[in-house]
């Protein structure tokens, strides 16, 4: 793709958690490509550094979308991508890091669904009771007796 000649459709610079991140997005409409429903191809460039680093580290990723240009412009697509990562951080990352789901050896038939559903239930209970940090909640309720008492106590306002 001729990315060097494509104008930038969206750019945002954000800072938080002692990091500075610049995200830019370029979009090219597609017709008659190997992916029959793809309507646009995106180039996303993320540059980030901590406040203490002098240089940015850069990452370039590409994506396809079924949305046409009149349905979603650069700012819309950038927002959709960020929303996707919020789901990744709230769900999949917790499954992978806190519960080491990738290390689970259950692989036959529908058996993998059982521990996955139990983990989802546990995450839901922790979030319901106001825990923002699922790893902390998991450590706090490792003992089955304390885990069961969680279900029978009033919901607190907020927890860390």
Tab-separated table of C-alpha atoms in Angstrom:
chain	number	residue	atom	x	y	z
A	1	UNK	CA	0.000	0.000	0.000
A	2	UNK	CA	1.252	3.515	-0.719
A	3	UNK	CA	1.250	4.610	2.935
A	4	UNK	CA	3.818	7.392	2.436
A	5	UNK	CA	1.399	9.246	0.119
A	6	UNK	CA	-1.695	8.745	2.299
A	7	UNK	CA	-2.677	11.713	4.488
A	8	UNK	CA	-3.170	11.136	8.189
A	9	UNK	CA	-6.864	10.664	9.037
A	10	UNK	CA	-6.497	11.033	12.797
A	11	UNK	CA	-3.820	11.817	15.384
A	12	UNK	CA	-3.965	12.036	19.165
A	13	UNK	CA	-1.358	12.629	21.845
A	14	UNK	CA	-2.149	11.456	25.366
A	15	UNK	CA	-0.272	11.149	28.597
A	16	UNK	CA	-0.995	9.152	31.696
A	17	UNK	CA	0.563	6.549	33.985
A	18	UNK	CA	3.933	8.302	33.464
A	19	UNK	CA	3.746	7.577	29.722
A	20	UNK	CA	3.318	9.748	26.651
A	21	UNK	CA	1.670	8.129	23.638
A	22	UNK	CA	1.046	9.441	20.139
A	23	UNK	CA	-1.320	7.448	17.940
A	24	UNK	CA	-1.864	8.236	14.285
A	25	UNK	CA	-4.132	6.556	11.804
A	26	UNK	CA	-4.155	6.401	8.013
A	27	UNK	CA	-7.019	4.893	6.035
A	28	UNK	CA	-7.280	3.626	2.453
A	29	UNK	CA	-10.600	2.512	0.907
A	30	UNK	CA	-10.557	-0.972	-0.631
A	31	UNK	CA	-12.316	-2.554	-3.590
A	32	UNK	CA	-12.014	-6.084	-4.965
A	33	UNK	CA	-9.378	-7.493	-2.629
A	34	UNK	CA	-8.790	-10.991	-1.296
A	35	UNK	CA	-10.922	-10.184	1.743
A	36	UNK	CA	-14.437	-9.980	0.291
A	37	UNK	CA	-16.051	-7.849	3.022
A	38	UNK	CA	-13.109	-5.541	3.735
A	39	UNK	CA	-13.917	-1.933	2.831
A	40	UNK	CA	-10.985	-0.050	4.373
A	41	UNK	CA	-7.438	-0.851	5.421
A	42	UNK	CA	-5.863	1.029	8.327
A	43	UNK	CA	-2.325	1.775	9.344
A	44	UNK	CA	-1.999	2.568	13.032
A	45	UNK	CA	1.298	3.982	14.289
A	46	UNK	CA	1.770	4.103	18.056
A	47	UNK	CA	4.716	5.956	19.504
A	48	UNK	CA	5.214	5.836	23.259
A	49	UNK	CA	7.764	6.643	25.874
A	50	UNK	CA	7.900	7.106	29.602
A	51	UNK	CA	8.484	10.590	30.918
A	52	UNK	CA	12.063	9.567	31.761
A	53	UNK	CA	12.959	8.214	28.306
A	54	UNK	CA	14.291	10.637	25.702
A	55	UNK	CA	13.172	8.605	22.668
A	56	UNK	CA	9.861	7.154	21.532
A	57	UNK	CA	9.420	3.470	20.788
A	58	UNK	CA	7.304	2.959	17.699
A	59	UNK	CA	4.895	0.207	16.721
A	60	UNK	CA	3.001	-0.036	13.430
A	61	UNK	CA	-0.025	-2.296	13.042
A	62	UNK	CA	-2.502	-2.816	10.233
A	63	UNK	CA	-6.197	-3.605	10.340
A	64	UNK	CA	-9.140	-4.195	8.041
A	65	UNK	CA	-12.704	-3.059	8.579
A	66	UNK	CA	-16.026	-3.809	6.935
A	67	UNK	CA	-17.121	-0.222	7.562
A	68	UNK	CA	-17.092	2.075	4.563
A	69	UNK	CA	-15.642	5.589	4.666
A	70	UNK	CA	-19.074	7.221	4.990
A	71	UNK	CA	-19.869	4.927	7.955
A	72	UNK	CA	-16.676	5.549	9.938
A	73	UNK	CA	-13.996	8.172	9.454
A	74	UNK	CA	-10.554	8.324	11.025
A	75	UNK	CA	-11.706	9.591	14.433
A	76	UNK	CA	-14.459	6.950	14.615
A	77	UNK	CA	-12.072	4.135	13.711
A	78	UNK	CA	-9.512	5.356	16.267
A	79	UNK	CA	-12.222	5.349	18.958
A	80	UNK	CA	-13.343	1.812	18.003
A	81	UNK	CA	-9.768	0.561	18.239
A	82	UNK	CA	-9.312	2.131	21.693
A	83	UNK	CA	-12.603	0.597	22.858
A	84	UNK	CA	-11.394	-2.798	21.670
A	85	UNK	CA	-8.261	-2.443	23.804
A	86	UNK	CA	-10.313	-1.494	26.856
A	87	UNK	CA	-12.108	-4.841	26.498
A	88	UNK	CA	-8.751	-6.557	26.077
A	89	UNK	CA	-7.406	-4.950	29.237
A	90	UNK	CA	-10.524	-5.581	31.341
A	91	UNK	CA	-11.111	-9.168	30.312
A	92	UNK	CA	-8.505	-11.059	28.311
A	93	UNK	CA	-5.508	-9.593	30.118
A	94	UNK	CA	-7.033	-10.543	33.488
A	95	UNK	CA	-7.657	-14.077	32.246
A	96	UNK	CA	-4.100	-14.390	30.943
A	97	UNK	CA	-2.203	-12.824	33.834
A	98	UNK	CA	-4.249	-13.325	36.996
A	99	UNK	CA	-5.676	-16.742	36.180
A	100	UNK	CA	-2.925	-17.943	33.780
A	101	UNK	CA	-5.639	-19.185	31.462
A	102	UNK	CA	-3.183	-19.935	28.650
A	103	UNK	CA	-1.474	-22.521	30.884
A	104	UNK	CA	-4.718	-24.464	31.403
A	105	UNK	CA	-4.255	-28.011	30.067
A	106	UNK	CA	-7.974	-28.774	29.702
A	107	UNK	CA	-8.469	-29.125	25.953
A	108	UNK	CA	-10.931	-31.943	25.178
A	109	UNK	CA	-14.536	-31.419	24.072
A	110	UNK	CA	-16.482	-28.792	25.971
A	111	UNK	CA	-14.392	-29.242	29.142
A	112	UNK	CA	-12.399	-25.977	28.625
A	113	UNK	CA	-15.655	-24.021	28.895
A	114	UNK	CA	-16.199	-25.025	32.536
A	115	UNK	CA	-13.098	-23.383	34.082
A	116	UNK	CA	-13.471	-20.413	31.693
A	117	UNK	CA	-17.044	-19.826	32.862
A	118	UNK	CA	-16.010	-20.169	36.505
A	119	UNK	CA	-13.274	-17.574	35.965
A	120	UNK	CA	-15.790	-15.253	34.274
A	121	UNK	CA	-18.178	-15.711	37.196
A	122	UNK	CA	-15.413	-14.960	39.674
A	123	UNK	CA	-14.353	-11.817	37.792
A	124	UNK	CA	-17.991	-10.699	37.667
A	125	UNK	CA	-18.439	-11.219	41.419
A	126	UNK	CA	-15.242	-9.308	42.168
A	127	UNK	CA	-16.276	-6.410	39.918
A	128	UNK	CA	-19.794	-6.431	41.432
A	129	UNK	CA	-18.272	-6.018	44.891
A	130	UNK	CA	-16.249	-3.054	43.699
A	131	UNK	CA	-12.798	-4.540	43.231
A	132	UNK	CA	-10.854	-2.623	40.587
A	133	UNK	CA	-7.829	-4.899	40.956
A	134	UNK	CA	-8.884	-8.481	40.206
A	135	UNK	CA	-5.474	-9.918	41.149
A	136	UNK	CA	-5.759	-8.339	44.606
A	137	UNK	CA	-9.312	-9.666	45.021
A	138	UNK	CA	-8.197	-13.109	43.918
A	139	UNK	CA	-5.371	-13.157	46.480
A	140	UNK	CA	-7.681	-11.847	49.201
A	141	UNK	CA	-10.232	-14.599	48.569
A	142	UNK	CA	-7.986	-17.591	47.888
A	143	UNK	CA	-9.343	-19.347	50.967
A	144	UNK	CA	-12.694	-20.988	50.005
A	145	UNK	CA	-14.264	-19.862	53.302
A	146	UNK	CA	-13.577	-16.189	52.625
A	147	UNK	CA	-14.634	-16.565	48.997
A	148	UNK	CA	-18.048	-17.901	50.019
A	149	UNK	CA	-18.577	-15.178	52.601
A	150	UNK	CA	-18.090	-12.610	49.829
A	151	UNK	CA	-21.350	-13.763	48.260
A	152	UNK	CA	-23.300	-13.143	51.477
A	153	UNK	CA	-22.031	-9.751	52.570
A	154	UNK	CA	-23.394	-6.338	51.539
A	155	UNK	CA	-21.834	-4.704	48.516
A	156	UNK	CA	-19.179	-2.099	49.515
A	157	UNK	CA	-18.840	1.259	47.757
A	158	UNK	CA	-15.364	0.847	46.236
A	159	UNK	CA	-12.279	-1.321	46.733
A	160	UNK	CA	-8.789	-1.305	45.302
